[in-house]
Every structure is written in C-alpha cells, then in structure tokens.
PDB file of C-alpha atoms in Angstrom:
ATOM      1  CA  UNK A 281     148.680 121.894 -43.049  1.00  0.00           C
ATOM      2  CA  UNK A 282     150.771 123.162 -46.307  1.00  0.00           C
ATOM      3  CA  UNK A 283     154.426 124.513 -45.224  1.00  0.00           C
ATOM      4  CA  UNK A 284     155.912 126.647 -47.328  1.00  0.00           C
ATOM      5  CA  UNK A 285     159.636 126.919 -47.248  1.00  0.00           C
ATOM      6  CA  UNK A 286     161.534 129.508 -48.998  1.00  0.00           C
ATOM      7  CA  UNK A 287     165.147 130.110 -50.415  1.00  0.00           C
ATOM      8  CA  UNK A 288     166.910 132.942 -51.056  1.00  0.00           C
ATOM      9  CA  UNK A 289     169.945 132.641 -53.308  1.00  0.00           C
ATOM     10  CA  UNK A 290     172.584 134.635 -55.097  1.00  0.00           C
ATOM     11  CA  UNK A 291     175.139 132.551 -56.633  1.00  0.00           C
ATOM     12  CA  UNK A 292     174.838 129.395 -54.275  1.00  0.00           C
ATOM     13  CA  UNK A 293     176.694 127.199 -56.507  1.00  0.00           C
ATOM     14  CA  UNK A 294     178.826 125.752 -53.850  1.00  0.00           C
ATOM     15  CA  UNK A 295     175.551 124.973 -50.952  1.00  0.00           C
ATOM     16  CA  UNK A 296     172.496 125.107 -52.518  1.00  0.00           C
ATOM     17  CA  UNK A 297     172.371 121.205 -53.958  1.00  0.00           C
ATOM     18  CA  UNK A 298     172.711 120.395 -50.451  1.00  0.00           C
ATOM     19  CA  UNK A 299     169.601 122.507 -49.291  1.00  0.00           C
ATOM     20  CA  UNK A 300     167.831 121.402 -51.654  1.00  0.00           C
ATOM     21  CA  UNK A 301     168.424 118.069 -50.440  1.00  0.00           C
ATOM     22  CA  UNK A 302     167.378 118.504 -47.082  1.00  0.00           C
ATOM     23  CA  UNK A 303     164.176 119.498 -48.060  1.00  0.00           C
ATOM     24  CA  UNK A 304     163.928 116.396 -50.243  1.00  0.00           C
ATOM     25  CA  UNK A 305     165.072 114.242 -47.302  1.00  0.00           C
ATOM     26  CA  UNK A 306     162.563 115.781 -45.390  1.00  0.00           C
ATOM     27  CA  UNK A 307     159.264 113.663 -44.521  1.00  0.00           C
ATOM     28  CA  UNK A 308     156.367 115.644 -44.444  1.00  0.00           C
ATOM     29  CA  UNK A 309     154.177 115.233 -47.160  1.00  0.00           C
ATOM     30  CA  UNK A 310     152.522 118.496 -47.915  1.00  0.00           C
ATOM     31  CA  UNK A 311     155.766 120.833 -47.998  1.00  0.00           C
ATOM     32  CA  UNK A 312     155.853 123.844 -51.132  1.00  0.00           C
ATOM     33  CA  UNK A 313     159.438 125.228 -51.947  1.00  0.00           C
ATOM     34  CA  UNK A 314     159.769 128.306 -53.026  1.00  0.00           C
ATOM     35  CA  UNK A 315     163.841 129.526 -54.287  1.00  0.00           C
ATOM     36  CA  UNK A 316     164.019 133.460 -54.714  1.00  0.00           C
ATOM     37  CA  UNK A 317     166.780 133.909 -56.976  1.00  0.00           C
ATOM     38  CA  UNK A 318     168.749 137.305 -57.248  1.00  0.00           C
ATOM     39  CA  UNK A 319     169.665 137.020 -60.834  1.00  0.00           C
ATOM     40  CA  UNK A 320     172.678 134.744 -60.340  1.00  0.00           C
ATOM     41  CA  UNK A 321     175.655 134.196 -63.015  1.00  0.00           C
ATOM     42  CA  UNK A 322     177.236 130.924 -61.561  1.00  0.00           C
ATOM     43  CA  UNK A 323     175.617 127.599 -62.049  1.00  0.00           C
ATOM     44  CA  UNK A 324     172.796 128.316 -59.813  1.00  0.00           C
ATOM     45  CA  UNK A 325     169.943 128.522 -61.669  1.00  0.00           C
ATOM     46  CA  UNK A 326     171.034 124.786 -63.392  1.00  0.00           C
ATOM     47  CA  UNK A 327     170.909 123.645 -59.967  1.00  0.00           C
ATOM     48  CA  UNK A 328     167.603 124.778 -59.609  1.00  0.00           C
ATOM     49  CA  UNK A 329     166.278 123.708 -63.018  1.00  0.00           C
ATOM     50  CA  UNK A 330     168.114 119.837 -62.191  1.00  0.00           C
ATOM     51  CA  UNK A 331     165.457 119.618 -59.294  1.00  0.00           C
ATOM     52  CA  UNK A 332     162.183 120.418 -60.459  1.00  0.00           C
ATOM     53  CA  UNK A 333     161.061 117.030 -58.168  1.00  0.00           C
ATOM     54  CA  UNK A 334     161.530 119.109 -55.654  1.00  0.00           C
ATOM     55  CA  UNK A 335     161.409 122.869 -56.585  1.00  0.00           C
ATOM     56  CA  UNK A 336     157.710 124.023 -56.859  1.00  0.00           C
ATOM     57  CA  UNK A 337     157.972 127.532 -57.409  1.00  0.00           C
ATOM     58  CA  UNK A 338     161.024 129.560 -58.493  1.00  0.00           C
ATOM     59  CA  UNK A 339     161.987 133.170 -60.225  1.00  0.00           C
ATOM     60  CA  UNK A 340     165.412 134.747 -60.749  1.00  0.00           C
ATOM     61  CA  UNK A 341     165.567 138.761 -61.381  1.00  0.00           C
ATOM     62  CA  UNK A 342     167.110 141.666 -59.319  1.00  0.00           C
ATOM     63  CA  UNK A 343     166.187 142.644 -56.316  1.00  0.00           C
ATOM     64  CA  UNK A 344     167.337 144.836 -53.251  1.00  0.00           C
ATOM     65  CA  UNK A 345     168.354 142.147 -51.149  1.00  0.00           C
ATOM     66  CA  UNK A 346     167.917 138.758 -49.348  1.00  0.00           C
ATOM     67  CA  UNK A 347     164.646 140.066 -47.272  1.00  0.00           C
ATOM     68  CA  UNK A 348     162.459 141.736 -50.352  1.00  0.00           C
ATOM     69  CA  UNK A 349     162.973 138.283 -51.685  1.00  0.00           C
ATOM     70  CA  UNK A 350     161.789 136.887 -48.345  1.00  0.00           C
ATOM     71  CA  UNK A 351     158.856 139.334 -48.841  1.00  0.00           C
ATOM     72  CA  UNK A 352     157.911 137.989 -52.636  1.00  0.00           C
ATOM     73  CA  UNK A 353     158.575 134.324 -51.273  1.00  0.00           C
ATOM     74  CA  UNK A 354     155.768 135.346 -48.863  1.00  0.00           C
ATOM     75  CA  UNK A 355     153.640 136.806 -51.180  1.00  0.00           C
ATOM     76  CA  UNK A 356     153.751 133.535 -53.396  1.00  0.00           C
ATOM     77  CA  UNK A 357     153.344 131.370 -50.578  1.00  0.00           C
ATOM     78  CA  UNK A 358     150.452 129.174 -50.691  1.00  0.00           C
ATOM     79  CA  UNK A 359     150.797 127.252 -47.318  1.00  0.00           C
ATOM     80  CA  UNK A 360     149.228 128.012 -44.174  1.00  0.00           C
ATOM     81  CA  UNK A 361     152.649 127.871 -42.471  1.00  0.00           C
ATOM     82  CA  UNK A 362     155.744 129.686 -43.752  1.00  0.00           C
ATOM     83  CA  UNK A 363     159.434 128.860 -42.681  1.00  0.00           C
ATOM     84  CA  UNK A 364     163.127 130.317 -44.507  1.00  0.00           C
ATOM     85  CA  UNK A 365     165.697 128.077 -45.349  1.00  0.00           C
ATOM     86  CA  UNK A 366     168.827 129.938 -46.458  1.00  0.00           C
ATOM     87  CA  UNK A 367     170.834 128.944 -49.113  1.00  0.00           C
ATOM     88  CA  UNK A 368     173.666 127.337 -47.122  1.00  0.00           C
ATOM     89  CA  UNK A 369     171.845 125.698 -44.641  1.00  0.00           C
ATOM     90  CA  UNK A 370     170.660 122.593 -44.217  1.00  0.00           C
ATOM     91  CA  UNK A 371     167.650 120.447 -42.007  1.00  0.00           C
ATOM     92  CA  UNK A 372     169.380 118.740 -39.461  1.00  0.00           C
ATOM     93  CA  UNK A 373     167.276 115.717 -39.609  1.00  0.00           C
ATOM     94  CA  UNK A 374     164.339 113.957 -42.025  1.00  0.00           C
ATOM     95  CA  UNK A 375     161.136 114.814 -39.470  1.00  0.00           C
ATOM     96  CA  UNK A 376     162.411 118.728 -38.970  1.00  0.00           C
ATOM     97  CA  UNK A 377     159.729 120.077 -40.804  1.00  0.00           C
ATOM     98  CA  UNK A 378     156.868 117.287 -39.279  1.00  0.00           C
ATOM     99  CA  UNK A 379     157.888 117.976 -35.547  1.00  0.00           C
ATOM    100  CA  UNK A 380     157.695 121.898 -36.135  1.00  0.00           C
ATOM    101  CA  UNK A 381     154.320 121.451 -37.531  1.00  0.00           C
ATOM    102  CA  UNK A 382     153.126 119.009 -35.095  1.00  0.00           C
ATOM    103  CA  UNK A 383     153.931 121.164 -32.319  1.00  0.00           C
ATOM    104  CA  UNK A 384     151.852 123.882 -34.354  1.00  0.00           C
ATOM    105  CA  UNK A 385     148.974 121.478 -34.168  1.00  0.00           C
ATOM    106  CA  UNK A 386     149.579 120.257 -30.452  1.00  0.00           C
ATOM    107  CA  UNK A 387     150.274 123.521 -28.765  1.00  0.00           C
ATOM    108  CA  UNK A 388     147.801 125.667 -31.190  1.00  0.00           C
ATOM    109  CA  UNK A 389     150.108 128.556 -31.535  1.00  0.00           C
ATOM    110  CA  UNK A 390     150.637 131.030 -34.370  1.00  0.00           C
ATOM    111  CA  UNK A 391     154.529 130.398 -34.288  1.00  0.00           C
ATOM    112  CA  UNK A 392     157.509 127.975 -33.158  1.00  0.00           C
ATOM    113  CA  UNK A 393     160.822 127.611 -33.134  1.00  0.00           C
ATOM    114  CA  UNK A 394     163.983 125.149 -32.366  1.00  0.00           C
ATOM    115  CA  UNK A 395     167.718 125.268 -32.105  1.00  0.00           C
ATOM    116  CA  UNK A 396     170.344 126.152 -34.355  1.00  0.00           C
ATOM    117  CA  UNK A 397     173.925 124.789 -35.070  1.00  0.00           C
ATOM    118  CA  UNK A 398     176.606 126.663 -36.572  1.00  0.00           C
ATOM    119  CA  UNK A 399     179.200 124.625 -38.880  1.00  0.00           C
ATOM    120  CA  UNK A 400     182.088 125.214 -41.239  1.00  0.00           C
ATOM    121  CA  UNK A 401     181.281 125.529 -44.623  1.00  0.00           C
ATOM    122  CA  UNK A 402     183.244 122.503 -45.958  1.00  0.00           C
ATOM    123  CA  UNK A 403     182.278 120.333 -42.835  1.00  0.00           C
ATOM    124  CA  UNK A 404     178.257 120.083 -41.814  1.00  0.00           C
ATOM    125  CA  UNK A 405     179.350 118.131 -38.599  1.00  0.00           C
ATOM    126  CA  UNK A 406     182.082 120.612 -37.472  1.00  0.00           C
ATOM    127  CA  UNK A 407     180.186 122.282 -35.027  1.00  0.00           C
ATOM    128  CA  UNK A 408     181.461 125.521 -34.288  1.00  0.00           C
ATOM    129  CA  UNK A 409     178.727 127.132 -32.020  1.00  0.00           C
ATOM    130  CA  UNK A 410     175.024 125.823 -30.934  1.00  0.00           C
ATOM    131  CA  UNK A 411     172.744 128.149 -30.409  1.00  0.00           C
ATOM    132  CA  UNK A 412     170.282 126.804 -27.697  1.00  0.00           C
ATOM    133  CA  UNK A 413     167.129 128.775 -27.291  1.00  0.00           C
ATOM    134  CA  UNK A 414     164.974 127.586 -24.506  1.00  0.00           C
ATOM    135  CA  UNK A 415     161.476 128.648 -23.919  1.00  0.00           C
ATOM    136  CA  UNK A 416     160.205 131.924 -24.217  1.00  0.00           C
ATOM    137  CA  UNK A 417     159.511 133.918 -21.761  1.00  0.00           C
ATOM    138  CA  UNK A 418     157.844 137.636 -21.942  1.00  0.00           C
ATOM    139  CA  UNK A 419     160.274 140.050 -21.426  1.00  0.00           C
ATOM    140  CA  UNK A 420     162.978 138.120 -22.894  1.00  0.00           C
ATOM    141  CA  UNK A 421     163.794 140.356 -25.666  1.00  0.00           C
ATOM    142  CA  UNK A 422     164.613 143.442 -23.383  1.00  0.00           C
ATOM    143  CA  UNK A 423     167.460 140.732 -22.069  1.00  0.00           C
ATOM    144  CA  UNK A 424     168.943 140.653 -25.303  1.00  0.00           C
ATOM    145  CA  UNK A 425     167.271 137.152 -26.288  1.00  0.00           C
ATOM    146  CA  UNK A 426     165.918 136.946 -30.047  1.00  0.00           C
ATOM    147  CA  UNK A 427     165.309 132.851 -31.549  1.00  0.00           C
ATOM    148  CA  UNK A 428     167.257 132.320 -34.377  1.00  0.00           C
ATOM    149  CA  UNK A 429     165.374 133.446 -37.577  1.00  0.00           C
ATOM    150  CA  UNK A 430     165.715 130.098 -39.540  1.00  0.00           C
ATOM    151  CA  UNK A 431     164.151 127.837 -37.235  1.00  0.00           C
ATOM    152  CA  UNK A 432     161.149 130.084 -37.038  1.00  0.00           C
ATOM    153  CA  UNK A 433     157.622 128.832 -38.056  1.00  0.00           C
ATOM    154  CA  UNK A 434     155.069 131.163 -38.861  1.00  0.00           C
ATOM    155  CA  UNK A 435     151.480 131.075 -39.947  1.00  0.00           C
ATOM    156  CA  UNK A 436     151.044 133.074 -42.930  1.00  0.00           C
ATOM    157  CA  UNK A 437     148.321 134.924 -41.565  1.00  0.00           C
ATOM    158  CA  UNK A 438     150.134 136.538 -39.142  1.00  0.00           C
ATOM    159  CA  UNK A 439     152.404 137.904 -41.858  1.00  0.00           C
ATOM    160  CA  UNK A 440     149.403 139.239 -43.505  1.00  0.00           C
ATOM    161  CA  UNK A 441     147.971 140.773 -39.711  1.00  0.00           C
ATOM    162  CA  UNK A 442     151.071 142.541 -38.688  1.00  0.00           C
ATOM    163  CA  UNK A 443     153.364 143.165 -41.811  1.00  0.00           C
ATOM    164  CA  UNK A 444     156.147 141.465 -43.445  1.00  0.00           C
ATOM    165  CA  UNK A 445     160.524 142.180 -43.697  1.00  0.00           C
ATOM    166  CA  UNK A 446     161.055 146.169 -42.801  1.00  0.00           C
ATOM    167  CA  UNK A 447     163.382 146.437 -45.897  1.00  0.00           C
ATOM    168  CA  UNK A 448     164.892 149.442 -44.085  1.00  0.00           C
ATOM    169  CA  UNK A 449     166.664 147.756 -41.287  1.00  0.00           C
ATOM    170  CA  UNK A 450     169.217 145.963 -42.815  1.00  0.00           C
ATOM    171  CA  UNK A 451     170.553 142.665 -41.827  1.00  0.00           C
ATOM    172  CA  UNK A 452     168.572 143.441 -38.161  1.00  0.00           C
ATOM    173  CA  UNK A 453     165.011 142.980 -40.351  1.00  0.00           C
ATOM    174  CA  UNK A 454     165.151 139.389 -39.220  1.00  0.00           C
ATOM    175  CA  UNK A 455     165.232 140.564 -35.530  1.00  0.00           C
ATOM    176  CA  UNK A 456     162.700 143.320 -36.189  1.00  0.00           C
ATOM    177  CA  UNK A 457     160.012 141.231 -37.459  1.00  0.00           C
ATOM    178  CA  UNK A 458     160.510 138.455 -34.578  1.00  0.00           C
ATOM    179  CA  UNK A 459     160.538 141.505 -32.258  1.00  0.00           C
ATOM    180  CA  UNK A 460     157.429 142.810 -33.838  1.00  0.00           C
ATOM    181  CA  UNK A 461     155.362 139.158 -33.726  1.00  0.00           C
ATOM    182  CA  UNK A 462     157.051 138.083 -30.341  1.00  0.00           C
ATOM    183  CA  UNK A 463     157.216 140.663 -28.409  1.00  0.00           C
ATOM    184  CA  UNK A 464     155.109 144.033 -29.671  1.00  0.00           C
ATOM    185  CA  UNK A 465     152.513 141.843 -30.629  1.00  0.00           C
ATOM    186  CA  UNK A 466     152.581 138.725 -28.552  1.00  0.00           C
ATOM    187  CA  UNK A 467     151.944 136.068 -31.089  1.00  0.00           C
ATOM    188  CA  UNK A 468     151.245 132.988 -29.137  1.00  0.00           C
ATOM    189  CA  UNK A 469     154.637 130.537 -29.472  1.00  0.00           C
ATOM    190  CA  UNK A 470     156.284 127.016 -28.718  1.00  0.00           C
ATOM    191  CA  UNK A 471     159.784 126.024 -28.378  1.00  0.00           C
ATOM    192  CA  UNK A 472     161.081 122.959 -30.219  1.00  0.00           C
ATOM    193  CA  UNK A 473     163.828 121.672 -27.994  1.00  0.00           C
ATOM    194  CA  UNK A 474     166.147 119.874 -30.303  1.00  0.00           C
ATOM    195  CA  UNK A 475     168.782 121.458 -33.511  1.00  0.00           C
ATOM    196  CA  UNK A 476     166.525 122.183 -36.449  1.00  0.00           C
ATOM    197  CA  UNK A 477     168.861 123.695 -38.741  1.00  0.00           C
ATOM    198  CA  UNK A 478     172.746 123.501 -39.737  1.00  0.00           C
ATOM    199  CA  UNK A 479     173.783 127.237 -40.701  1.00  0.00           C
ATOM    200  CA  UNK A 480     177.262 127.358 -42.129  1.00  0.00           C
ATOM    201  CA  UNK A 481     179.285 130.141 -40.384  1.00  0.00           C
ATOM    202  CA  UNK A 482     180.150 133.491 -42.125  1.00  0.00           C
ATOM    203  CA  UNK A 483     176.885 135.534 -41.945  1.00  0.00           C
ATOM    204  CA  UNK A 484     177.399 139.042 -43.393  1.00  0.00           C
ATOM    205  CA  UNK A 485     176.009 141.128 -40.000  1.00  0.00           C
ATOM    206  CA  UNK A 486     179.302 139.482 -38.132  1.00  0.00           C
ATOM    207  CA  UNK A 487     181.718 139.807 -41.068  1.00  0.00           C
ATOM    208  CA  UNK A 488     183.409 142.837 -39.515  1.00  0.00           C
ATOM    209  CA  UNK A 489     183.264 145.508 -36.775  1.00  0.00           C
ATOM    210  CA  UNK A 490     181.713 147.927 -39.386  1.00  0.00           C
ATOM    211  CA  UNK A 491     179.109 145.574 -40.012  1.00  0.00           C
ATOM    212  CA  UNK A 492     178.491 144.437 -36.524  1.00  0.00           C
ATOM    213  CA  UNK A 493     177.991 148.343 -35.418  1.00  0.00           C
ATOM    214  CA  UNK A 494     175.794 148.855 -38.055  1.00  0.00           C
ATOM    215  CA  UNK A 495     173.390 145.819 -36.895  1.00  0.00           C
ATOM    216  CA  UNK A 496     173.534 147.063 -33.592  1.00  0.00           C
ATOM    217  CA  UNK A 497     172.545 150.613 -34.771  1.00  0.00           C
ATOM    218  CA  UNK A 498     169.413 148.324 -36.645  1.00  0.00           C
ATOM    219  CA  UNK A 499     168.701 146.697 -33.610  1.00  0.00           C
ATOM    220  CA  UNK A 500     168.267 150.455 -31.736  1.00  0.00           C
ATOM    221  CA  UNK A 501     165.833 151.194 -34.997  1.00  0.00           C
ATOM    222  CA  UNK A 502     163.988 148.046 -34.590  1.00  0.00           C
ATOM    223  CA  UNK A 503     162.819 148.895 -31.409  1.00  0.00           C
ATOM    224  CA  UNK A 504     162.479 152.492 -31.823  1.00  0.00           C
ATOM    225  CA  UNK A 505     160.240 152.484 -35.007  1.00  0.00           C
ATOM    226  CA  UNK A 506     157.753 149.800 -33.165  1.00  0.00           C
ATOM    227  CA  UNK A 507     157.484 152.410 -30.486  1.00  0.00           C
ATOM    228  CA  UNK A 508     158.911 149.768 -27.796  1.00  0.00           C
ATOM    229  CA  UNK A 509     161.388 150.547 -24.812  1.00  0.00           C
ATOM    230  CA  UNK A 510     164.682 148.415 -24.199  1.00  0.00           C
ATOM    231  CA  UNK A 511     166.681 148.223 -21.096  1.00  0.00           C
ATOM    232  CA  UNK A 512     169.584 150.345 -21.174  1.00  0.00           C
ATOM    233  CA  UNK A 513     171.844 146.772 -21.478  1.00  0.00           C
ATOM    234  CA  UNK A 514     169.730 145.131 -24.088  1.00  0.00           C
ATOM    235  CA  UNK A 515     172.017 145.881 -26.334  1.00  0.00           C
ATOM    236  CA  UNK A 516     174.936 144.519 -24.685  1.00  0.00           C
ATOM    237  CA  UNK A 517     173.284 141.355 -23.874  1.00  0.00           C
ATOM    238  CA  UNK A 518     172.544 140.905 -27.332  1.00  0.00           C
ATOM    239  CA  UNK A 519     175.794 140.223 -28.483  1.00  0.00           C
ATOM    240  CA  UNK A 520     177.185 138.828 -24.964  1.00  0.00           C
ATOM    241  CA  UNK A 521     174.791 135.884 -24.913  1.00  0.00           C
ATOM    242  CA  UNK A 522     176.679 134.177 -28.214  1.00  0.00           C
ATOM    243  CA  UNK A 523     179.549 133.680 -25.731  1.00  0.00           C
ATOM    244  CA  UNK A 524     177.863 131.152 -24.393  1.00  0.00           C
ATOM    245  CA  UNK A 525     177.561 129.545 -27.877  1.00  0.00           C
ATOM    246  CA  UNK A 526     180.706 128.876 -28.156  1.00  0.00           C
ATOM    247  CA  UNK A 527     180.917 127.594 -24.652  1.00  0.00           C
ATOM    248  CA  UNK A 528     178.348 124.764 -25.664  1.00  0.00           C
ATOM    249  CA  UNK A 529     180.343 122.984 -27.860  1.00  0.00           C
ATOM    250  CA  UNK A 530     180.465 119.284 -26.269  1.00  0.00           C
TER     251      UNK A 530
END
C-alpha cells in the first residue's frame, strides 16, 4: 500500500530540512513525497533540490494558499493512501507512517488518525501542549471534537468520492473536510493511540483574536454549507477542549 505524503511550503528555510528528514527516517518502504511549493524566495527550493533521495515529486509556482496546494498534492498523488505533513513538522518516531498503515490494513477502514504534540520552534522536545484524541465516537463533532488534521490518513479514493479542500473556508477547510468524511459522511475510522506528529506552535488560525473569530465564523460555514446541525455549544467546546491541552503536559 503506496502512502503519499505531501508538503506544503512557502519559504521554509528555517524547518523544512528537518521534515524532510523525518520522512527519510521513516521505515516504510513504499512512501511517495510530494512538496507543493508557493513560489518561495529564501533558500527553499535548494533545500528541496539537495534531497532528491528523498523528494519524488515537487513544483514551485503561485497559488491561493496552503490548501489548493493540498488539492494539487492530491491530484498528483499516486498512492492509495494520502497523509499532509506541514512544513514545520516533524514524525515523531521512524515506524509513524508503518503503524498508521498497518492499522489501515488491520482495522480495514477508509481513514485513521493519532496524536499530536505541540513544540517550540527552536526546541522539538519542548512540549508545549499534547493534543490527545481518543477514539471516535459518532456524535463527537457536535461536542466540539475534530482529530488533528496532520495525523490524518486517508485513502485517496475517498477524496475522489466526496470532494477535496473547500478553498472557501479558510484556515477551517481542514475541519470542514474531516467534518465532511467523519461525520456527514461516516467514513469508517481507527484511532492510533500514541503522538504521530511534532507541530511547532504558531499556527496562523490562533495568531490573534481577529483570526481566531474568523475560524470560528469558518467553522459555522463548515457545517452550514454540508447542510449539518450543531449544538448550540459546539462552538464553544471547540475552542474550550484545548484547555485541556495544556493541562496534559507531564
């Protein structure tokens, strides 16, 4: 079973040798990586060009924003299983990709996904929040419970059944499409108990207030334009249950 992973980057100087190393470290033997550049003007595309071991596929030109890339790194996927790896995170351990896939294989499901760590950008083992997921449930979205985006697995045909990024939602496209698989259309799904990925901190939807109303106002859309019904406190949930992120730090 082929699993293609895709980058996004825009002028990843500073973290995107060490992604790319965690996808060499990794030990699965039938991985193709895909980087979607956004026309960078650092030294990123020299990165990318020094690891051609381990770069299959790459293109750098304009685009609209990290999630039409996502949608052309689908679109030149090859493998039956497609998973994101941004450009500042990193695999938390060699066998990441070979667990996710052999819980594909032993539960038969369309999708999985695993835990998440976040850490500060000069420091992969300062752990500033974990994000534990636990096993999903039906009806967990309307409690404000979404998996985080880069430990999810997904078979490539169910991106070509039920649609790919919603370019119109903004930084909540991520949530919309999970919501979409997960919950509208009940993809079947496993839970990989254990941290997958190391996210460094600083994502753009929790940058400010502005930014954090406007992904709320997304979320509202994502459920709205997929003709589903939240809970009046879905919404506050949403944002509540990181709380107890930050609580989990051993």
């Amino acid at each position: 079973m082929k699993v293609s992973i895709i980058t996004v980057s825009y002028n990843a100087e500073q973290t995107l040798q060490d992604t790319i190393d965690s996808v060499r470290s990794q030990n699965y033997p039938d991985i193709e990586y895909i980087i979607l550049d956004g026309d960078s003007n650092d030294s990123t595309l020299k990165i990318i060009q020094n690891n051609s071991d381990v770069v299959d596929k790459w293109v750098s030109e304009k685009d609209k924003g990290i999630y039409e890339a996502m949608n052309k790194g689908i679109q030149m996927a090859t493998g039956e299983v497609i998973a994101f790896l941004n450009a500042d995170d990193i695999y938390a351990y060699p066998t990441a990709v070979f667990d996710m896939v052999q819980l594909l294989k032993k539960k038969n499901v369309d999708s999985c996904y695993a835990d998440l760590v976040y850490i500060r950008k000069k420091n992969s083992n300062n752990i500033l929040r974990k994000w534990k997921s636990g096993h999903y449930q039906k009806g967990m979205f309307k409690n404000g419970w979404m998996p985080p985006h880069p430990t999810f697995f997904v078979k490539k045909d169910i991106y070509e059944k039920y649609g790919m990024f919603n370019l119109d939602l903004g930084t909540a496209a991520d949530y919309e499409i999970m919501l979409r698989f997960l919950h509208k259309h009940k993809i079947s799904v496993a839970y990989h108990p254990k941290t997958l990925i190391k996210m460094r901190a600083g994502g753009v939807s929790n940058k400010s207030i502005i930014n954090r109303i406007k992904a709320n106002k997304n979320d509202r859309k994502a459920w709205r334009i997929n003709s589903l019904k939240p809970r009046f406190y879905t919404f506050l949930l949403k944002p509540l249950r990181k709380i107890n992120q930050y609580l989990s730090i051993d």
